[in-house]
Amino acid sequence: MKENERDAVSVFALGGLGEVGKNMYVVKNDKEIIIIDAGVMFPEDDLLGVDYVIQDISYLKENESKIVGLFITHGHEDHIGGIPFLLGSVKIPKIYTSKIANDLILKKLVDRNIKFEDIEVFDENSVFKFKTMNVDFIRTSHSIPDSYAIAIHTKHGVIITTGDFKFDLTPIGPMSDLHKMARLGEEGVKLLMSDSTNAMSEGFSKSESCVDETISSIFTKYTSNRIILATFASNIYRIKHIVETCRENGRKIVTFGRSMENAKDIALKNNLITDKTIFIEANEAKNLKKNEICILCTGSQGEPLAALSRIANGTHKQITLLPDDIVVFSSNPIPGKATGINRIINKLYLKGVKVVTNTELTNIHTSGHAKQEELRLMLRLIKPEYFMPVHGEYRMLKEHKNLAISCDIPEDKIFILKNGESVELSKEGVKRGKNYQAGDVYVDGSRIGSVGSVVLKDRKLMSKDGILVAILNLDVAKKELLIHPNVTTRGFILVNENADLILSISRRIESTVKKYFQANAKYNYVDLKNQIILDLNPYIIELTGRRPIILPVVMEIK
């Protein structure tokens, strides 16, 4: 290996490129590895039974002795949700995180009974020095407090990753540190990695203060109604304003949903909310008039088990909808969730309640991600020599590239990569480097990686065409069936209404067993099962046009 190759700095993603979620970025040289974020991605509808999608961390496992730390940009699930899974597989010497993210991570670790004490909380003044790299932080505005861009100072230049950000000039919390961004830009930044989530959206994102005004107007307008408000639990600034609005309008707040309870506790702990008395228990609400109550709950994305979904379905143990309730969705659908949200909204309308959702006219939600003009502003402030759009689907990364070109960054100095592909910083500049192992790992309950393409294929088949179980009582010595095969199904046909079809399938199995014993002197359990499946598959397709999973169960009597 040449000297310049050995001391080169490589940058690559194990998640977050070509997708929205499971963010994890790696900055490494021959001696040290810095990991940035460890998020999850929530599965699309075709990943049946999968709870989370996380990164393939094989590379980190193989090189864990070089890892100096995991740095967290902010506390959203797509940036911290994978930490318990990472800690279960890779030895991480220390996690560096901001205050709010720290509290969220600790709750996550307690829930999974994971003990990890090497966490250090940073702020905008923190600097961490390692053997070959130094790390400091830039305060940004986002929909969760304590969000930061991260600057990594290497031998071959400064690398900045923005994390999720927007430029809010009238924020509820602190403003982005424009001065530090500009100063770093003047000093020289080799590579910028910037959030691409809203790269397809023109203009500037609305300020959080505009949303506050709209929410206040809803409380002012509906003074005689009970208000049920669903929002992202992680948007603590939004919750803070709802608390202040309820206080001004003489309402008490009942929270439902575990993540909402956690967000409330964290906000109280960090003095983002100071009035504990405004929160009451559900049983206390019975003593109040309906216009003295605000229900703050999870479920803004139509999650089937979230509080709002159970309220809409009439299955919530403590809340029953009233005809004059006002239900407010202070959120926008995240990709893949629109169908679930629309289903909940329709159920709410059927119950006769009024539903308020976010539109260009209502302004009851704003994105925490920068739109095109804000992305251009970041590029102008940082003035990177090279640029790598991150955190987004390919179309978002491509549009972000076009924005960078409009800000005078040469096209040959912009890199659109896939997960596992790298860029390499050396004294010659920045160029494409080698590829690293990357991919999706599925989490199903407590099992990690046990669900593969074959299992998912079977689940899709069962969801579409069902399953057929054939139970055979077999006398192995005599090589014959003791009774007719018992055929039952789930999700394929109703047995009671298709007796002729079931009988036909049973006779087909009998014929297959008889032919098997005529052709084979020696009985083999696996071979017989496979033969039944091979014979039944085309037969059932011919009769019904469907392809159920066929499961022969052989009860042997010797």
Coordinates of C-alpha atoms in Angstrom, one line a residue:
M1 CA 0.0 0.0 0.0
K2 CA 1.4 3.4 -1.0
E3 CA 1.9 6.0 1.7
N4 CA -0.8 8.4 0.4
E5 CA -3.3 5.5 0.3
R6 CA -2.5 4.5 3.8
D7 CA -3.1 8.0 5.3
A8 CA -6.1 8.8 3.0
V9 CA -9.5 9.5 4.6
S10 CA -12.5 7.6 3.3
V11 CA -16.1 8.7 3.7
F12 CA -19.0 6.4 3.0
A13 CA -22.6 5.6 4.2
L14 CA -23.8 2.3 5.6
G15 CA -27.3 3.8 5.4
G16 CA -29.0 7.0 4.3
L17 CA -28.2 7.1 0.6
G18 CA -31.0 6.3 -1.9
E19 CA -33.5 6.2 1.0
V20 CA -35.0 8.3 3.8
G21 CA -33.9 6.7 7.0
K22 CA -31.3 4.3 8.7
N23 CA -28.7 7.1 8.5
M24 CA -25.1 6.0 9.3
Y25 CA -22.0 7.6 7.9
V26 CA -18.4 6.6 8.4
V27 CA -15.2 8.7 8.3
K28 CA -12.1 6.6 8.5
N29 CA -8.4 6.5 7.9
D30 CA -5.9 3.6 8.4
K31 CA -5.9 4.2 12.2
E32 CA -9.3 5.6 13.3
I33 CA -13.0 5.3 12.5
I34 CA -15.6 7.8 13.4
I35 CA -19.3 6.8 13.0
I36 CA -22.0 9.5 12.6
D37 CA -25.5 8.4 13.6
A38 CA -27.1 5.0 13.8
G39 CA -30.7 5.2 12.7
V40 CA -33.5 2.8 11.7
M41 CA -35.8 2.9 8.7
F42 CA -39.4 1.9 9.1
P43 CA -40.5 -0.8 6.6
E44 CA -42.7 -0.3 3.6
D45 CA -45.9 -2.3 3.4
D46 CA -44.2 -5.1 1.4
L47 CA -41.9 -6.0 4.3
L48 CA -44.5 -8.0 6.1
G49 CA -43.8 -8.6 9.8
V50 CA -40.6 -6.5 9.7
D51 CA -40.4 -4.0 12.6
Y52 CA -37.2 -2.1 11.5
V53 CA -34.7 -2.0 8.8
I54 CA -31.1 -1.4 10.0
Q55 CA -27.6 -1.3 8.5
D56 CA -25.3 -4.1 7.6
I57 CA -22.5 -3.3 10.1
S58 CA -20.2 -6.1 9.1
Y59 CA -17.4 -3.6 8.3
L60 CA -17.6 -2.0 11.7
K61 CA -17.6 -5.4 13.4
E62 CA -14.5 -6.4 11.6
N63 CA -12.7 -3.1 12.4
E64 CA -14.1 -2.3 15.8
S65 CA -10.6 -1.8 17.3
K66 CA -10.2 1.3 15.2
I67 CA -13.6 2.9 16.3
V68 CA -13.1 6.0 18.4
G69 CA -16.7 6.9 18.9
L70 CA -20.3 7.2 17.6
F71 CA -21.4 10.8 17.1
I72 CA -25.1 11.7 17.1
T73 CA -26.4 14.7 15.2
H74 CA -29.9 14.7 16.8
G75 CA -32.5 12.5 18.5
H76 CA -34.8 11.4 15.7
E77 CA -35.4 7.6 15.2
D78 CA -33.8 7.6 11.8
H79 CA -30.6 8.8 13.5
I80 CA -30.6 7.0 16.9
G81 CA -33.1 4.1 16.6
G82 CA -30.4 1.6 15.6
I83 CA -28.1 2.3 18.6
P84 CA -29.3 -0.7 20.7
F85 CA -28.7 -3.0 17.7
L86 CA -25.3 -1.5 17.0
L87 CA -24.2 -1.9 20.7
G88 CA -25.4 -5.5 20.7
S89 CA -23.0 -6.3 17.8
V90 CA -20.1 -3.9 17.9
K91 CA -17.9 -2.6 20.7
I92 CA -18.4 1.2 20.7
P93 CA -15.9 2.9 23.1
K94 CA -18.1 6.0 23.6
I95 CA -21.2 7.8 22.3
Y96 CA -21.0 11.5 21.9
T97 CA -24.4 13.2 21.8
S98 CA -26.4 16.3 22.7
K99 CA -28.6 16.6 25.8
I100 CA -32.0 15.8 24.4
A101 CA -30.7 13.0 22.2
N102 CA -28.8 11.6 25.3
D103 CA -32.1 11.4 27.2
L104 CA -33.8 9.7 24.3
I105 CA -31.0 7.2 23.9
L106 CA -30.9 6.4 27.6
K107 CA -34.7 5.6 27.6
K108 CA -34.1 3.4 24.5
L109 CA -31.3 1.4 26.3
V110 CA -33.3 1.0 29.5
D111 CA -36.3 -0.4 27.5
R112 CA -34.0 -3.0 25.9
N113 CA -32.2 -3.7 29.2
I114 CA -28.8 -2.6 27.7
K115 CA -26.2 -1.2 30.1
F116 CA -23.9 1.4 28.5
E117 CA -22.4 4.2 30.5
D118 CA -19.8 5.7 28.1
I119 CA -21.9 8.6 26.9
E120 CA -20.6 12.1 26.7
V121 CA -22.8 15.1 26.2
F122 CA -21.5 17.9 23.9
D123 CA -22.6 21.4 23.0
E124 CA -21.6 23.9 20.4
N125 CA -18.4 24.7 22.3
S126 CA -17.2 21.1 22.6
V127 CA -14.1 19.9 20.8
F128 CA -12.9 16.2 20.9
K129 CA -9.3 15.5 19.8
F130 CA -8.2 12.0 18.6
K131 CA -4.9 10.9 17.2
T132 CA -5.6 11.7 13.6
M133 CA -8.9 13.6 13.6
N134 CA -10.6 16.3 15.7
V135 CA -14.4 16.9 16.0
D136 CA -16.4 20.0 16.8
F137 CA -20.1 21.0 16.4
I138 CA -22.3 23.6 14.8
R139 CA -25.7 24.4 16.2
T140 CA -28.6 24.0 13.7
S141 CA -32.4 24.4 13.7
H142 CA -34.6 21.4 13.3
S143 CA -37.9 20.1 14.6
I144 CA -36.2 18.6 17.7
P145 CA -34.0 20.6 20.2
D146 CA -30.2 20.2 20.4
S147 CA -29.5 19.4 16.7
Y148 CA -26.0 19.8 15.4
A149 CA -23.9 19.7 12.3
I150 CA -20.6 17.9 12.8
A151 CA -17.2 19.1 11.6
I152 CA -14.4 16.5 11.3
H153 CA -10.9 18.0 10.9
T154 CA -8.6 15.6 9.1
K155 CA -5.1 15.7 7.7
H156 CA -6.6 16.3 4.2
G157 CA -9.2 18.9 5.1
V158 CA -12.4 19.6 7.0
I159 CA -15.5 17.4 6.4
I160 CA -18.8 18.8 7.5
T161 CA -22.1 16.8 7.7
T162 CA -25.1 19.0 8.3
G163 CA -27.4 16.4 10.0
D164 CA -31.1 17.4 9.5
F165 CA -31.5 21.1 9.4
K166 CA -33.4 24.1 8.2
F167 CA -32.8 27.9 8.4
D168 CA -35.6 29.3 10.7
L169 CA -35.1 33.0 11.2
T170 CA -37.8 33.1 13.9
P171 CA -37.4 29.7 15.6
I172 CA -38.9 28.6 18.9
G173 CA -35.5 27.5 20.1
P174 CA -31.9 28.7 19.3
M175 CA -31.1 29.8 15.8
S176 CA -28.6 28.0 13.6
D177 CA -25.1 29.3 14.1
L178 CA -24.7 31.1 10.8
H179 CA -21.5 32.8 12.0
K180 CA -19.7 29.5 12.7
M181 CA -20.8 28.1 9.4
A182 CA -19.5 31.2 7.6
R183 CA -16.2 31.1 9.5
L184 CA -15.6 27.5 8.7
G185 CA -16.4 28.3 5.1
E186 CA -13.9 31.1 5.0
E187 CA -11.2 28.8 6.6
G188 CA -11.9 26.2 4.0
V189 CA -14.0 23.0 3.9
K190 CA -12.9 20.1 1.7
L191 CA -16.2 18.1 1.7
L192 CA -19.8 19.0 2.6
M193 CA -22.4 16.3 3.2
S194 CA -25.8 17.9 3.3
D195 CA -29.4 16.8 4.1
S196 CA -31.4 16.3 0.8
T197 CA -34.8 15.4 2.2
N198 CA -36.6 18.5 0.8
A199 CA -34.3 19.1 -2.2
M200 CA -37.4 18.7 -4.5
S201 CA -39.3 21.5 -2.7
E202 CA -38.9 25.1 -3.9
G203 CA -38.4 28.1 -1.7
F204 CA -37.9 28.3 2.1
S205 CA -39.6 26.1 4.7
K206 CA -42.1 27.9 6.9
S207 CA -41.0 29.0 10.4
E208 CA -42.2 27.0 13.4
S209 CA -43.6 30.3 14.7
C210 CA -46.1 30.4 11.8
V211 CA -47.4 27.0 13.0
D212 CA -47.7 28.3 16.5
E213 CA -49.9 31.1 15.3
T214 CA -52.2 28.6 13.5
I215 CA -52.5 26.3 16.4
S216 CA -53.3 29.2 18.7
S217 CA -56.1 30.3 16.3
I218 CA -57.6 26.8 16.4
F219 CA -57.8 27.0 20.2
T220 CA -59.3 30.4 20.0
K221 CA -61.9 29.3 17.4
Y222 CA -63.1 26.1 19.0
T223 CA -63.6 27.4 22.6
S224 CA -66.5 25.0 23.4
N225 CA -65.1 21.8 21.9
R226 CA -62.7 19.2 23.2
I227 CA -59.5 19.3 21.1
I228 CA -57.6 16.1 20.2
L229 CA -54.2 16.9 18.8
A230 CA -51.8 14.4 17.1
T231 CA -48.2 15.3 16.3
F232 CA -44.7 13.9 16.2
A233 CA -43.7 13.2 19.8
S234 CA -40.1 14.1 18.9
N235 CA -41.2 17.7 18.0
I236 CA -40.7 19.0 21.5
Y237 CA -40.9 22.6 20.4
R238 CA -44.4 22.0 19.1
I239 CA -45.4 20.3 22.3
K240 CA -43.9 23.2 24.2
H241 CA -46.1 25.7 22.3
I242 CA -49.2 23.5 22.7
V243 CA -48.6 23.6 26.5
E244 CA -48.4 27.4 26.4
T245 CA -51.5 27.7 24.3
C246 CA -53.5 25.4 26.6
R247 CA -52.4 27.5 29.6
E248 CA -53.6 30.7 27.8
N249 CA -56.9 29.0 27.0
G250 CA -57.6 27.4 30.4
R251 CA -57.2 23.8 29.2
K252 CA -55.5 20.9 30.9
I253 CA -53.5 18.3 28.8
V254 CA -53.9 14.5 28.8
T255 CA -51.1 12.7 27.0
F256 CA -51.6 9.3 25.4
G257 CA -48.9 7.2 23.7
R258 CA -45.6 6.0 25.1
S259 CA -43.4 8.2 22.9
M260 CA -45.5 11.2 23.8
E261 CA -45.1 10.4 27.5
N262 CA -41.3 10.1 27.0
A263 CA -41.2 13.4 25.2
K264 CA -43.2 15.1 27.9
D265 CA -40.8 13.8 30.6
I266 CA -37.7 14.8 28.7
A267 CA -39.1 18.3 28.1
L268 CA -39.9 18.7 31.8
K269 CA -36.5 17.4 32.8
N270 CA -34.7 19.9 30.5
N271 CA -36.9 22.9 31.5
L272 CA -38.3 23.2 28.0
I273 CA -41.7 22.9 29.7
T274 CA -41.8 24.2 33.2
D275 CA -45.5 23.9 34.2
K276 CA -46.1 20.3 35.4
T277 CA -49.6 21.1 36.7
I278 CA -51.0 21.5 33.2
F279 CA -50.7 17.7 32.7
I280 CA -53.4 15.6 34.2
E281 CA -54.2 11.9 34.2
A282 CA -57.1 10.5 32.1
N283 CA -59.3 9.8 35.1
E284 CA -59.0 13.4 36.2
A285 CA -60.4 14.6 32.9
K286 CA -63.8 13.2 33.8
N287 CA -64.2 16.0 36.3
L288 CA -63.6 18.7 33.7
K289 CA -65.7 20.2 31.0
K290 CA -64.9 19.2 27.4
N291 CA -63.7 22.7 26.6
E292 CA -61.2 22.5 29.5
I293 CA -59.4 19.5 28.0
C294 CA -56.8 19.0 25.2
I295 CA -55.8 15.4 24.4
L296 CA -52.2 15.2 23.1
C297 CA -51.5 11.9 21.4
T298 CA -49.4 9.8 19.1
G299 CA -50.7 8.5 15.8
S300 CA -50.2 11.3 13.4
Q301 CA -48.9 8.8 10.8
G302 CA -51.8 6.5 11.1
E303 CA -49.9 3.8 13.0
P304 CA -52.4 1.0 13.7
L305 CA -51.5 0.6 17.4
A306 CA -51.0 4.3 18.2
A307 CA -53.4 6.2 20.5
L308 CA -55.2 8.1 17.7
S309 CA -55.9 5.0 15.7
R310 CA -57.4 3.3 18.7
I311 CA -59.5 6.4 19.5
A312 CA -60.8 6.4 15.9
N313 CA -61.5 2.7 15.9
G314 CA -63.4 3.0 19.2
T315 CA -61.0 0.5 20.9
H316 CA -59.3 3.0 23.3
K317 CA -60.0 2.0 26.9
Q318 CA -60.1 5.6 28.2
I319 CA -61.2 7.9 25.4
T320 CA -64.5 7.8 23.4
L321 CA -65.0 10.3 20.6
L322 CA -67.7 13.0 21.1
P323 CA -69.6 14.2 18.0
D324 CA -68.3 17.8 18.4
D325 CA -64.6 16.8 19.0
I326 CA -61.9 18.7 16.9
V327 CA -59.1 16.4 15.8
V328 CA -56.0 18.2 14.6
F329 CA -53.2 16.5 12.6
S330 CA -50.2 18.7 13.2
S331 CA -48.0 16.8 10.8
N332 CA -47.4 15.8 7.2
P333 CA -47.4 12.2 6.0
I334 CA -43.9 10.6 5.8
P335 CA -43.2 8.5 2.7
G336 CA -45.4 5.4 2.7
K337 CA -47.8 6.5 5.4
A338 CA -50.4 8.4 3.4
T339 CA -52.8 5.4 3.1
G340 CA -52.8 4.7 6.8
I341 CA -53.5 8.3 7.6
N342 CA -56.3 8.6 5.1
R343 CA -57.9 5.5 6.6
I344 CA -57.9 7.0 10.1
I345 CA -59.2 10.3 8.8
N346 CA -62.1 8.6 7.1
K347 CA -63.0 6.7 10.3
L348 CA -62.9 10.0 12.2
Y349 CA -65.3 11.6 9.7
L350 CA -67.6 8.6 10.0
K351 CA -67.8 9.3 13.8
G352 CA -69.0 12.8 12.9
V353 CA -66.0 14.7 14.3
K354 CA -64.3 17.7 12.6
V355 CA -60.8 16.9 11.3
V356 CA -58.1 19.6 10.6
T357 CA -55.1 18.6 8.5
N358 CA -52.2 20.5 7.2
T359 CA -52.6 22.4 3.9
E360 CA -51.1 25.5 2.3
L361 CA -54.0 27.4 3.9
T362 CA -54.0 25.9 7.4
N363 CA -50.2 25.9 8.2
I364 CA -50.5 23.6 11.2
H365 CA -47.2 21.8 10.4
T366 CA -43.9 22.7 8.9
S367 CA -41.0 20.5 7.9
G368 CA -37.8 20.4 9.9
H369 CA -35.8 19.9 6.7
A370 CA -34.3 22.7 4.5
K371 CA -36.0 23.4 1.1
Q372 CA -34.1 24.5 -2.0
E373 CA -33.2 28.1 -1.0
E374 CA -32.0 27.0 2.4
L375 CA -29.9 24.3 0.8
R376 CA -28.4 26.9 -1.5
L377 CA -27.7 29.1 1.6
M378 CA -25.9 26.2 3.3
L379 CA -23.7 25.7 0.2
R380 CA -22.9 29.4 0.0
L381 CA -22.0 29.6 3.7
I382 CA -19.8 26.5 3.8
K383 CA -18.3 27.0 0.3
P384 CA -17.1 23.4 0.1
E385 CA -14.5 22.4 -2.5
Y386 CA -16.3 19.0 -2.9
F387 CA -19.9 18.1 -2.2
M388 CA -21.8 14.9 -1.4
P389 CA -25.6 15.0 -1.0
V390 CA -26.8 12.6 1.7
H391 CA -30.1 11.6 3.5
G392 CA -32.5 11.1 0.6
E393 CA -33.8 9.1 -2.2
Y394 CA -31.9 9.2 -5.5
R395 CA -34.1 11.8 -7.0
M396 CA -33.5 14.0 -4.0
L397 CA -29.8 13.5 -4.2
K398 CA -29.8 14.3 -7.9
E399 CA -31.8 17.5 -7.4
H400 CA -29.4 18.5 -4.6
K401 CA -26.6 18.1 -7.0
N402 CA -28.3 20.5 -9.4
L403 CA -28.6 23.0 -6.7
A404 CA -24.9 22.7 -5.9
I405 CA -24.0 23.3 -9.6
S406 CA -26.2 26.4 -9.5
C407 CA -24.0 27.5 -6.5
D408 CA -20.8 27.2 -8.6
I409 CA -19.6 23.9 -7.4
P410 CA -18.2 22.1 -10.5
E411 CA -20.1 18.9 -11.5
D412 CA -16.9 16.8 -11.4
K413 CA -16.5 17.7 -7.7
I414 CA -20.0 16.4 -6.7
F415 CA -20.5 12.8 -5.7
I416 CA -23.8 11.0 -5.7
L417 CA -23.1 7.7 -4.1
K418 CA -24.9 4.5 -3.0
N419 CA -24.6 2.9 0.4
G420 CA -21.2 1.3 0.6
E421 CA -19.6 3.5 -2.1
S422 CA -16.9 5.9 -0.8
V423 CA -15.0 9.0 -1.6
E424 CA -11.4 9.3 -0.6
L425 CA -9.6 12.4 0.6
S426 CA -5.9 12.6 0.0
K427 CA -3.2 15.2 -0.7
E428 CA -4.2 14.9 -4.4
G429 CA -7.8 15.9 -3.7
V430 CA -11.1 13.9 -3.5
K431 CA -11.9 11.0 -5.7
R432 CA -14.1 7.9 -5.7
G433 CA -12.7 5.2 -3.5
K434 CA -13.3 1.5 -2.9
N435 CA -16.7 -0.1 -2.0
Y436 CA -17.5 -1.4 1.5
Q437 CA -20.1 -4.0 2.4
A438 CA -23.5 -2.4 3.0
G439 CA -27.1 -3.5 2.8
D440 CA -30.4 -3.9 4.6
V441 CA -30.8 -6.0 7.8
Y442 CA -34.4 -6.8 8.9
V443 CA -35.4 -6.7 12.6
D444 CA -38.4 -8.9 13.3
G445 CA -39.3 -8.7 17.0
S446 CA -36.1 -9.4 18.9
R447 CA -34.5 -11.3 16.0
I448 CA -32.0 -9.4 13.9
G449 CA -31.2 -10.7 10.4
S450 CA -33.3 -13.8 10.7
V451 CA -35.7 -12.6 8.1
G452 CA -34.3 -12.9 4.6
S453 CA -35.8 -12.8 1.1
V454 CA -37.1 -16.3 1.2
V455 CA -39.0 -15.7 4.4
L456 CA -40.4 -12.4 3.1
K457 CA -41.4 -14.2 -0.2
D458 CA -43.3 -16.8 1.9
R459 CA -45.0 -14.1 3.9
K460 CA -46.1 -12.3 0.7
L461 CA -47.4 -15.6 -0.7
M462 CA -49.4 -16.4 2.5
S463 CA -50.8 -12.8 2.6
K464 CA -51.9 -13.2 -1.1
D465 CA -52.8 -16.8 -1.6
G466 CA -52.9 -18.3 1.9
I467 CA -51.6 -21.7 3.2
L468 CA -52.8 -25.2 2.7
V469 CA -51.9 -27.9 5.3
A470 CA -52.2 -31.6 4.5
I471 CA -51.9 -34.0 7.4
L472 CA -51.0 -37.5 6.5
N473 CA -51.2 -40.6 8.9
L474 CA -48.7 -43.0 7.4
D475 CA -47.9 -46.6 8.2
V476 CA -44.2 -46.7 7.3
A477 CA -43.9 -50.4 7.5
K478 CA -46.8 -51.1 5.2
K479 CA -46.1 -48.1 3.1
E480 CA -49.7 -46.9 3.0
L481 CA -52.0 -44.2 4.4
L482 CA -54.1 -45.2 7.4
I483 CA -56.9 -42.7 6.6
H484 CA -57.6 -40.2 4.0
P485 CA -55.3 -37.1 4.2
N486 CA -56.8 -34.3 6.3
V487 CA -56.7 -31.0 4.3
T488 CA -57.2 -27.6 5.9
T489 CA -56.4 -24.1 4.8
R490 CA -56.0 -20.5 6.1
G491 CA -56.4 -17.6 3.7
F492 CA -56.9 -19.8 0.7
I493 CA -60.5 -21.0 0.7
L494 CA -63.3 -21.7 3.2
V495 CA -63.2 -25.4 3.8
N496 CA -66.9 -25.7 4.6
E497 CA -67.9 -24.0 1.4
N498 CA -65.5 -25.9 -0.9
A499 CA -65.9 -29.5 0.2
D500 CA -65.6 -30.8 -3.4
L501 CA -62.3 -29.0 -3.9
I502 CA -60.9 -30.2 -0.6
L503 CA -61.9 -33.8 -1.5
S504 CA -60.3 -33.5 -4.9
I505 CA -57.0 -32.2 -3.3
S506 CA -57.1 -35.0 -0.7
R507 CA -57.5 -37.7 -3.4
R508 CA -54.6 -36.1 -5.4
I509 CA -52.4 -36.5 -2.3
E510 CA -53.4 -40.1 -1.9
S511 CA -52.5 -40.8 -5.5
T512 CA -49.1 -39.0 -5.1
V513 CA -48.3 -41.1 -2.0
K514 CA -49.2 -44.3 -3.7
K515 CA -47.0 -43.5 -6.8
Y516 CA -44.2 -42.5 -4.5
F517 CA -44.1 -45.9 -2.7
Q518 CA -44.4 -47.7 -6.1
A519 CA -41.4 -45.8 -7.4
N520 CA -39.2 -45.9 -4.3
A521 CA -38.2 -49.0 -2.4
K522 CA -36.9 -46.9 0.5
Y523 CA -39.1 -44.3 2.3
N524 CA -37.6 -40.8 2.9
Y525 CA -39.7 -38.3 4.8
V526 CA -38.3 -35.2 3.0
D527 CA -38.6 -36.7 -0.4
L528 CA -42.2 -37.6 0.1
K529 CA -43.1 -34.1 1.3
N530 CA -41.3 -32.5 -1.7
Q531 CA -43.1 -34.9 -4.1
I532 CA -46.5 -33.9 -2.6
I533 CA -45.7 -30.2 -3.0
L534 CA -44.4 -30.7 -6.6
D535 CA -47.6 -32.6 -7.6
L536 CA -50.1 -30.3 -5.8
N537 CA -48.7 -27.0 -7.0
P538 CA -49.7 -27.2 -10.7
Y539 CA -52.9 -29.1 -9.8
I540 CA -54.1 -26.3 -7.4
I541 CA -53.1 -23.6 -9.9
E542 CA -55.1 -25.3 -12.6
L543 CA -58.1 -25.6 -10.3
T544 CA -58.1 -22.2 -8.6
G545 CA -55.5 -20.0 -10.3
R546 CA -53.9 -19.4 -6.9
R547 CA -50.6 -20.5 -5.4
P548 CA -51.0 -21.2 -1.6
I549 CA -48.0 -22.3 0.4
I550 CA -48.4 -26.1 0.7
L551 CA -47.3 -27.6 4.0
P552 CA -47.5 -31.4 4.2
V553 CA -47.4 -32.8 7.8
V554 CA -46.5 -36.5 7.9
M555 CA -47.4 -38.4 11.1
E556 CA -45.4 -41.6 11.0
I557 CA -46.6 -44.9 12.6
K558 CA -43.9 -47.5 12.7

